[in-house]
PDB file of C-alpha atoms in Angstrom:
ATOM      1  CA  MET A   1     -51.992-129.063  39.012  1.00  0.00           C
ATOM      2  CA  SER A   2     -53.409-133.167  37.584  1.00  0.00           C
ATOM      3  CA  GLY A   3     -53.155-135.139  40.529  1.00  0.00           C
ATOM      4  CA  GLY A   4     -51.728-138.083  41.204  1.00  0.00           C
ATOM      5  CA  TYR A   5     -50.943-139.317  37.437  1.00  0.00           C
ATOM      6  CA  GLY A   6     -51.619-143.083  38.632  1.00  0.00           C
ATOM      7  CA  LYS A   7     -49.369-142.727  41.933  1.00  0.00           C
ATOM      8  CA  ASN A   8     -50.830-143.808  45.463  1.00  0.00           C
ATOM      9  CA  TRP A   9     -47.985-144.122  48.025  1.00  0.00           C
ATOM     10  CA  ASN A  10     -46.782-141.843  50.628  1.00  0.00           C
ATOM     11  CA  PRO A  11     -42.989-140.580  49.482  1.00  0.00           C
ATOM     12  CA  SER A  12     -42.274-139.672  52.973  1.00  0.00           C
ATOM     13  CA  GLU A  13     -42.934-143.390  54.688  1.00  0.00           C
ATOM     14  CA  HIS A  14     -42.074-145.910  51.098  1.00  0.00           C
ATOM     15  CA  TYR A  15     -38.388-145.096  50.349  1.00  0.00           C
ATOM     16  CA  LYS A  16     -37.373-146.248  54.118  1.00  0.00           C
ATOM     17  CA  ALA A  17     -38.230-149.283  53.414  1.00  0.00           C
ATOM     18  CA  SER A  18     -34.499-151.355  53.192  1.00  0.00           C
ATOM     19  CA  GLU A  19     -35.609-153.374  49.557  1.00  0.00           C
ATOM     20  CA  ILE A  20     -36.197-149.840  47.856  1.00  0.00           C
ATOM     21  CA  ALA A  21     -33.082-148.137  48.996  1.00  0.00           C
ATOM     22  CA  VAL A  22     -30.918-151.538  47.958  1.00  0.00           C
ATOM     23  CA  ASP A  23     -32.599-151.093  44.898  1.00  0.00           C
ATOM     24  CA  TYR A  24     -33.536-147.955  43.579  1.00  0.00           C
ATOM     25  CA  ASP A  25     -30.005-146.978  41.314  1.00  0.00           C
ATOM     26  CA  ARG A  26     -31.376-150.505  39.333  1.00  0.00           C
ATOM     27  CA  GLN A  27     -34.681-149.792  39.450  1.00  0.00           C
ATOM     28  CA  ARG A  28     -34.364-146.153  37.545  1.00  0.00           C
ATOM     29  CA  PHE A  29     -31.153-146.148  35.453  1.00  0.00           C
ATOM     30  CA  SER A  30     -30.539-149.287  34.579  1.00  0.00           C
ATOM     31  CA  SER A  31     -32.005-148.901  31.098  1.00  0.00           C
ATOM     32  CA  LEU A  32     -31.326-147.044  28.492  1.00  0.00           C
ATOM     33  CA  ALA A  33     -33.030-144.521  29.022  1.00  0.00           C
ATOM     34  CA  GLY A  34     -32.921-144.457  32.558  1.00  0.00           C
ATOM     35  CA  ARG A  35     -28.878-144.035  31.896  1.00  0.00           C
ATOM     36  CA  THR A  36     -29.481-141.323  28.961  1.00  0.00           C
ATOM     37  CA  TYR A  37     -31.562-139.247  32.182  1.00  0.00           C
ATOM     38  CA  ASN A  38     -28.635-139.745  34.782  1.00  0.00           C
ATOM     39  CA  TRP A  39     -25.705-138.913  32.370  1.00  0.00           C
ATOM     40  CA  LEU A  40     -27.529-135.819  31.526  1.00  0.00           C
ATOM     41  CA  GLU A  41     -29.247-135.124  34.946  1.00  0.00           C
ATOM     42  CA  LYS A  42     -25.567-135.428  36.447  1.00  0.00           C
ATOM     43  CA  ARG A  43     -24.166-132.756  33.972  1.00  0.00           C
ATOM     44  CA  LEU A  44     -26.712-129.924  34.574  1.00  0.00           C
ATOM     45  CA  VAL A  45     -26.113-130.113  38.322  1.00  0.00           C
ATOM     46  CA  ARG A  46     -22.302-130.085  37.931  1.00  0.00           C
ATOM     47  CA  ARG A  47     -22.676-126.788  35.344  1.00  0.00           C
ATOM     48  CA  ALA A  48     -24.647-125.406  38.706  1.00  0.00           C
ATOM     49  CA  PHE A  49     -22.936-125.577  40.894  1.00  0.00           C
ATOM     50  CA  ALA A  50     -19.519-124.802  38.915  1.00  0.00           C
ATOM     51  CA  ASP A  51     -18.827-121.168  40.073  1.00  0.00           C
ATOM     52  CA  LEU A  52     -19.057-121.570  44.378  1.00  0.00           C
ATOM     53  CA  PRO A  53     -15.831-121.961  45.864  1.00  0.00           C
ATOM     54  CA  LYS A  54     -15.073-125.287  46.776  1.00  0.00           C
ATOM     55  CA  THR A  55     -14.699-123.705  50.838  1.00  0.00           C
ATOM     56  CA  ALA A  56     -19.194-124.112  50.128  1.00  0.00           C
ATOM     57  CA  ALA A  57     -20.944-126.306  52.155  1.00  0.00           C
ATOM     58  CA  VAL A  58     -23.341-128.241  50.266  1.00  0.00           C
ATOM     59  CA  ALA A  59     -25.785-129.930  52.025  1.00  0.00           C
ATOM     60  CA  ASP A  60     -28.223-132.944  49.068  1.00  0.00           C
ATOM     61  CA  ILE A  61     -31.870-132.459  50.348  1.00  0.00           C
ATOM     62  CA  PRO A  62     -32.763-135.626  50.038  1.00  0.00           C
ATOM     63  CA  CYS A  63     -30.114-137.728  49.095  1.00  0.00           C
ATOM     64  CA  GLY A  64     -31.302-141.202  48.423  1.00  0.00           C
ATOM     65  CA  THR A  65     -28.950-142.874  47.786  1.00  0.00           C
ATOM     66  CA  GLY A  66     -25.919-140.444  47.126  1.00  0.00           C
ATOM     67  CA  ARG A  67     -26.203-140.625  42.945  1.00  0.00           C
ATOM     68  CA  LEU A  68     -25.908-136.588  43.156  1.00  0.00           C
ATOM     69  CA  ALA A  69     -24.504-136.323  45.783  1.00  0.00           C
ATOM     70  CA  GLU A  70     -21.055-137.674  44.536  1.00  0.00           C
ATOM     71  CA  VAL A  71     -21.382-135.354  41.578  1.00  0.00           C
ATOM     72  CA  LEU A  72     -20.820-132.668  44.254  1.00  0.00           C
ATOM     73  CA  LEU A  73     -18.633-134.876  46.083  1.00  0.00           C
ATOM     74  CA  GLU A  74     -16.057-135.491  42.187  1.00  0.00           C
ATOM     75  CA  SER A  75     -16.901-131.582  42.714  1.00  0.00           C
ATOM     76  CA  GLY A  76     -14.512-130.405  45.800  1.00  0.00           C
ATOM     77  CA  PHE A  77     -17.745-129.450  47.857  1.00  0.00           C
ATOM     78  CA  HIS A  78     -17.924-131.038  51.353  1.00  0.00           C
ATOM     79  CA  VAL A  79     -21.129-132.345  50.640  1.00  0.00           C
ATOM     80  CA  THR A  80     -24.213-132.752  53.761  1.00  0.00           C
ATOM     81  CA  GLY A  81     -27.060-135.879  52.602  1.00  0.00           C
ATOM     82  CA  ILE A  82     -30.578-135.686  54.492  1.00  0.00           C
ATOM     83  CA  ASP A  83     -33.246-137.818  54.248  1.00  0.00           C
ATOM     84  CA  ILE A  84     -36.329-138.869  55.995  1.00  0.00           C
ATOM     85  CA  ALA A  85     -35.374-142.185  55.174  1.00  0.00           C
ATOM     86  CA  PRO A  86     -32.503-144.034  57.151  1.00  0.00           C
ATOM     87  CA  THR A  87     -32.089-147.043  55.028  1.00  0.00           C
ATOM     88  CA  MET A  88     -31.212-144.322  52.468  1.00  0.00           C
ATOM     89  CA  LEU A  89     -28.622-142.846  53.719  1.00  0.00           C
ATOM     90  CA  GLU A  90     -27.364-146.107  54.720  1.00  0.00           C
ATOM     91  CA  VAL A  91     -26.250-147.028  51.112  1.00  0.00           C
ATOM     92  CA  ALA A  92     -25.341-143.297  50.149  1.00  0.00           C
ATOM     93  CA  GLN A  93     -22.476-143.281  53.367  1.00  0.00           C
ATOM     94  CA  ARG A  94     -21.874-147.278  51.505  1.00  0.00           C
ATOM     95  CA  ARG A  95     -21.296-145.809  48.254  1.00  0.00           C
ATOM     96  CA  LEU A  96     -19.037-142.851  49.637  1.00  0.00           C
ATOM     97  CA  GLN A  97     -16.958-144.067  51.635  1.00  0.00           C
ATOM     98  CA  ARG A  98     -13.594-143.325  50.007  1.00  0.00           C
ATOM     99  CA  PHE A  99     -14.877-139.745  50.495  1.00  0.00           C
ATOM    100  CA  ALA A 100     -14.286-139.673  54.277  1.00  0.00           C
ATOM    101  CA  ASP A 101     -14.824-136.705  56.312  1.00  0.00           C
ATOM    102  CA  ARG A 102     -15.816-134.512  53.783  1.00  0.00           C
ATOM    103  CA  PHE A 103     -19.260-136.745  53.397  1.00  0.00           C
ATOM    104  CA  GLU A 104     -21.539-136.699  56.265  1.00  0.00           C
ATOM    105  CA  ILE A 105     -25.369-137.901  56.613  1.00  0.00           C
ATOM    106  CA  LYS A 106     -28.379-136.778  59.089  1.00  0.00           C
ATOM    107  CA  ALA A 107     -31.368-138.388  59.098  1.00  0.00           C
ATOM    108  CA  LEU A 108     -33.895-135.777  58.935  1.00  0.00           C
ATOM    109  CA  ASP A 109     -37.192-134.173  57.664  1.00  0.00           C
ATOM    110  CA  ALA A 110     -37.154-131.338  55.173  1.00  0.00           C
ATOM    111  CA  LYS A 111     -40.091-129.487  56.753  1.00  0.00           C
ATOM    112  CA  GLN A 112     -37.577-129.654  60.448  1.00  0.00           C
ATOM    113  CA  LEU A 113     -34.936-128.229  59.118  1.00  0.00           C
ATOM    114  CA  PRO A 114     -35.527-124.346  60.005  1.00  0.00           C
ATOM    115  CA  ALA A 115     -35.088-125.107  63.652  1.00  0.00           C
ATOM    116  CA  SER A 116     -32.706-127.854  63.302  1.00  0.00           C
ATOM    117  CA  GLY A 117     -29.290-125.096  63.051  1.00  0.00           C
ATOM    118  CA  LEU A 118     -28.248-126.436  60.154  1.00  0.00           C
ATOM    119  CA  LYS A 119     -26.890-123.460  57.632  1.00  0.00           C
ATOM    120  CA  PHE A 120     -25.611-123.976  54.269  1.00  0.00           C
ATOM    121  CA  GLU A 121     -24.084-122.075  51.393  1.00  0.00           C
ATOM    122  CA  ALA A 122     -25.832-124.317  48.982  1.00  0.00           C
ATOM    123  CA  VAL A 123     -28.295-127.082  48.747  1.00  0.00           C
ATOM    124  CA  LEU A 124     -29.776-129.522  45.727  1.00  0.00           C
ATOM    125  CA  CYS A 125     -33.204-130.731  46.034  1.00  0.00           C
ATOM    126  CA  ALA A 126     -32.996-133.772  43.201  1.00  0.00           C
ATOM    127  CA  ARG A 127     -36.745-135.857  41.842  1.00  0.00           C
ATOM    128  CA  VAL A 128     -38.324-134.433  45.167  1.00  0.00           C
ATOM    129  CA  LEU A 129     -40.820-132.444  44.963  1.00  0.00           C
ATOM    130  CA  MET A 130     -42.542-133.666  42.324  1.00  0.00           C
ATOM    131  CA  HIS A 131     -43.989-136.308  44.521  1.00  0.00           C
ATOM    132  CA  PHE A 132     -45.840-133.389  46.530  1.00  0.00           C
ATOM    133  CA  THR A 133     -49.069-131.273  46.005  1.00  0.00           C
ATOM    134  CA  LEU A 134     -48.016-127.721  45.195  1.00  0.00           C
ATOM    135  CA  PRO A 135     -49.058-126.276  48.685  1.00  0.00           C
ATOM    136  CA  GLU A 136     -46.063-129.456  50.371  1.00  0.00           C
ATOM    137  CA  GLN A 137     -43.441-127.992  47.490  1.00  0.00           C
ATOM    138  CA  ILE A 138     -43.549-124.698  48.722  1.00  0.00           C
ATOM    139  CA  ILE A 139     -43.105-125.647  52.324  1.00  0.00           C
ATOM    140  CA  PHE A 140     -40.527-128.296  51.235  1.00  0.00           C
ATOM    141  CA  LEU A 141     -39.056-125.711  49.181  1.00  0.00           C
ATOM    142  CA  ARG A 142     -39.416-122.666  51.228  1.00  0.00           C
ATOM    143  CA  SER A 143     -37.725-124.622  54.078  1.00  0.00           C
ATOM    144  CA  VAL A 144     -34.995-125.568  52.262  1.00  0.00           C
ATOM    145  CA  ALA A 145     -34.502-121.889  51.552  1.00  0.00           C
ATOM    146  CA  ALA A 146     -34.562-120.822  55.262  1.00  0.00           C
ATOM    147  CA  VAL A 147     -30.700-122.472  55.943  1.00  0.00           C
ATOM    148  CA  THR A 148     -29.242-121.414  52.661  1.00  0.00           C
ATOM    149  CA  LYS A 149     -26.839-118.374  51.782  1.00  0.00           C
ATOM    150  CA  GLN A 150     -26.422-118.799  48.206  1.00  0.00           C
ATOM    151  CA  ARG A 151     -28.049-120.776  46.050  1.00  0.00           C
ATOM    152  CA  VAL A 152     -30.978-123.661  45.762  1.00  0.00           C
ATOM    153  CA  VAL A 153     -30.844-125.530  43.145  1.00  0.00           C
ATOM    154  CA  PHE A 154     -34.241-128.090  42.479  1.00  0.00           C
ATOM    155  CA  THR A 155     -35.687-130.026  39.562  1.00  0.00           C
ATOM    156  CA  GLN A 156     -39.369-130.486  39.263  1.00  0.00           C
ATOM    157  CA  GLY A 157     -41.146-132.126  36.247  1.00  0.00           C
ATOM    158  CA  LEU A 158     -43.016-129.103  33.292  1.00  0.00           C
ATOM    159  CA  ASP A 159     -46.974-129.892  32.708  1.00  0.00           C
ATOM    160  CA  THR A 160     -47.303-128.636  29.781  1.00  0.00           C
ATOM    161  CA  PRO A 161     -50.020-129.313  26.716  1.00  0.00           C
ATOM    162  CA  TYR A 162     -46.972-131.527  24.701  1.00  0.00           C
ATOM    163  CA  GLN A 163     -45.944-133.184  28.673  1.00  0.00           C
ATOM    164  CA  ARG A 164     -49.027-134.716  29.046  1.00  0.00           C
ATOM    165  CA  LEU A 165     -49.746-135.748  25.113  1.00  0.00           C
ATOM    166  CA  ARG A 166     -46.182-137.854  26.129  1.00  0.00           C
ATOM    167  CA  ARG A 167     -47.533-138.678  29.389  1.00  0.00           C
ATOM    168  CA  GLN A 168     -50.528-140.257  28.191  1.00  0.00           C
ATOM    169  CA  LEU A 169     -48.126-142.350  25.801  1.00  0.00           C
ATOM    170  CA  LYS A 170     -46.044-143.121  28.503  1.00  0.00           C
ATOM    171  CA  ARG A 171     -49.150-144.902  30.381  1.00  0.00           C
ATOM    172  CA  LEU A 172     -50.490-146.995  27.432  1.00  0.00           C
ATOM    173  CA  LEU A 173     -46.726-148.506  26.675  1.00  0.00           C
ATOM    174  CA  ARG A 174     -46.409-149.314  30.797  1.00  0.00           C
ATOM    175  CA  HIS A 175     -43.221-147.150  30.495  1.00  0.00           C
ATOM    176  CA  GLN A 176     -42.101-146.182  33.599  1.00  0.00           C
ATOM    177  CA  SER A 177     -44.872-143.887  36.021  1.00  0.00           C
ATOM    178  CA  PRO A 178     -44.186-139.748  35.243  1.00  0.00           C
ATOM    179  CA  ALA A 179     -43.630-137.091  37.829  1.00  0.00           C
ATOM    180  CA  VAL A 180     -46.918-137.698  39.804  1.00  0.00           C
ATOM    181  CA  TYR A 181     -46.936-133.203  40.328  1.00  0.00           C
ATOM    182  CA  PRO A 182     -45.960-131.601  37.178  1.00  0.00           C
ATOM    183  CA  LEU A 183     -46.434-127.946  37.589  1.00  0.00           C
ATOM    184  CA  THR A 184     -47.894-125.640  34.638  1.00  0.00           C
ATOM    185  CA  PRO A 185     -44.856-122.608  34.251  1.00  0.00           C
ATOM    186  CA  SER A 186     -47.484-120.081  36.101  1.00  0.00           C
ATOM    187  CA  GLU A 187     -47.499-122.821  39.241  1.00  0.00           C
ATOM    188  CA  LEU A 188     -43.363-123.020  38.780  1.00  0.00           C
ATOM    189  CA  ARG A 189     -43.047-119.537  39.512  1.00  0.00           C
ATOM    190  CA  THR A 190     -45.524-119.587  42.424  1.00  0.00           C
ATOM    191  CA  LEU A 191     -43.239-122.216  44.476  1.00  0.00           C
ATOM    192  CA  VAL A 192     -40.433-120.382  43.555  1.00  0.00           C
ATOM    193  CA  GLU A 193     -41.545-116.660  45.076  1.00  0.00           C
ATOM    194  CA  SER A 194     -43.628-118.538  47.410  1.00  0.00           C
ATOM    195  CA  ALA A 195     -40.206-120.894  48.808  1.00  0.00           C
ATOM    196  CA  GLY A 196     -38.977-117.235  49.323  1.00  0.00           C
ATOM    197  CA  LEU A 197     -36.027-117.695  46.150  1.00  0.00           C
ATOM    198  CA  ARG A 198     -35.930-115.221  43.258  1.00  0.00           C
ATOM    199  CA  GLU A 199     -34.669-117.840  39.704  1.00  0.00           C
ATOM    200  CA  ILE A 200     -31.951-117.088  38.561  1.00  0.00           C
ATOM    201  CA  ARG A 201     -32.175-119.902  35.459  1.00  0.00           C
ATOM    202  CA  ARG A 202     -33.103-122.347  34.299  1.00  0.00           C
ATOM    203  CA  CYS A 203     -32.517-125.663  31.923  1.00  0.00           C
ATOM    204  CA  ARG A 204     -34.212-128.914  30.317  1.00  0.00           C
ATOM    205  CA  LEU A 205     -32.655-131.904  30.013  1.00  0.00           C
ATOM    206  CA  LEU A 206     -33.629-133.330  26.834  1.00  0.00           C
ATOM    207  CA  PRO A 207     -37.115-130.547  26.089  1.00  0.00           C
ATOM    208  CA  ALA A 208     -38.782-132.748  23.054  1.00  0.00           C
ATOM    209  CA  LEU A 209     -37.632-135.941  25.347  1.00  0.00           C
ATOM    210  CA  SER A 210     -38.070-135.467  29.451  1.00  0.00           C
ATOM    211  CA  GLU A 211     -40.403-132.980  31.328  1.00  0.00           C
ATOM    212  CA  ALA A 212     -37.221-132.147  33.570  1.00  0.00           C
ATOM    213  CA  VAL A 213     -36.487-128.842  34.162  1.00  0.00           C
ATOM    214  CA  LEU A 214     -33.270-128.171  36.683  1.00  0.00           C
ATOM    215  CA  VAL A 215     -33.971-125.200  38.563  1.00  0.00           C
ATOM    216  CA  VAL A 216     -31.408-122.225  39.385  1.00  0.00           C
ATOM    217  CA  ALA A 217     -31.969-119.691  42.403  1.00  0.00           C
ATOM    218  CA  GLU A 218     -30.977-117.545  45.616  1.00  0.00           C
ATOM    219  CA  PRO A 219     -33.172-117.212  48.503  1.00  0.00           C
ATOM    220  CA  VAL A 220     -34.489-113.349  48.993  1.00  0.00           C
ATOM    221  CA  ASN A 221     -34.119-113.248  52.413  1.00  0.00           C
ATOM    222  CA  ARG A 222     -29.906-114.734  52.847  1.00  0.00           C
ATOM    223  CA  PHE A 223     -29.286-115.724  56.646  1.00  0.00           C
ATOM    224  CA  GLY A 224     -26.668-114.413  56.054  1.00  0.00           C
ATOM    225  CA  ASP A 225     -28.299-110.860  55.977  1.00  0.00           C
ATOM    226  CA  ARG A 226     -30.598-111.441  57.891  1.00  0.00           C
ATOM    227  CA  ARG A 227     -30.560-108.620  61.898  1.00  0.00           C
TER     228      ARG A 227
END
């Protein structure tokens, strides 16, 4: 796995700054490329949850500013937004206030989920794993799987020779930094299996232009089946 891709920051602390939270969406999704990515990602998220009953309790971890929680709420789900950064949750709560009691927030570190008593039918984990090393990704996703009964949907960046070339070009052109810790195909399999998940399917946003992949998985040992 390639290490760092030029970023030197603590993602667990970075997003707690109020100025980061307020400006997050404009920084990442206001350009043509950002708007295109946003539209494509939302479309894939809708498809990933489309076959679940609308009575399902769904969590968005981390919720951030509520950009994708909004998609789930518009689809009819009750959504709990969980994030380590209260400042991001404040932005999400203002953004999604029209959904009233169908949206609630909890400031919580994902690693604390197994001890929280929370349980969900499905969980979305978008744009988070690529900030951490593979061992940390496994801990994060394993914690999520422990509180999820039916489905875990997450995004990552693929580390292939073609994508490594694209990243080099992006750095030369001073474009927005790519995923910090993308995964090779074998590392992605290791992540899924080590987290206690079984992959159902995966989707690419735009294979030629983006490293992003959305993975739909299910817990191998669903908490509802445990004795």
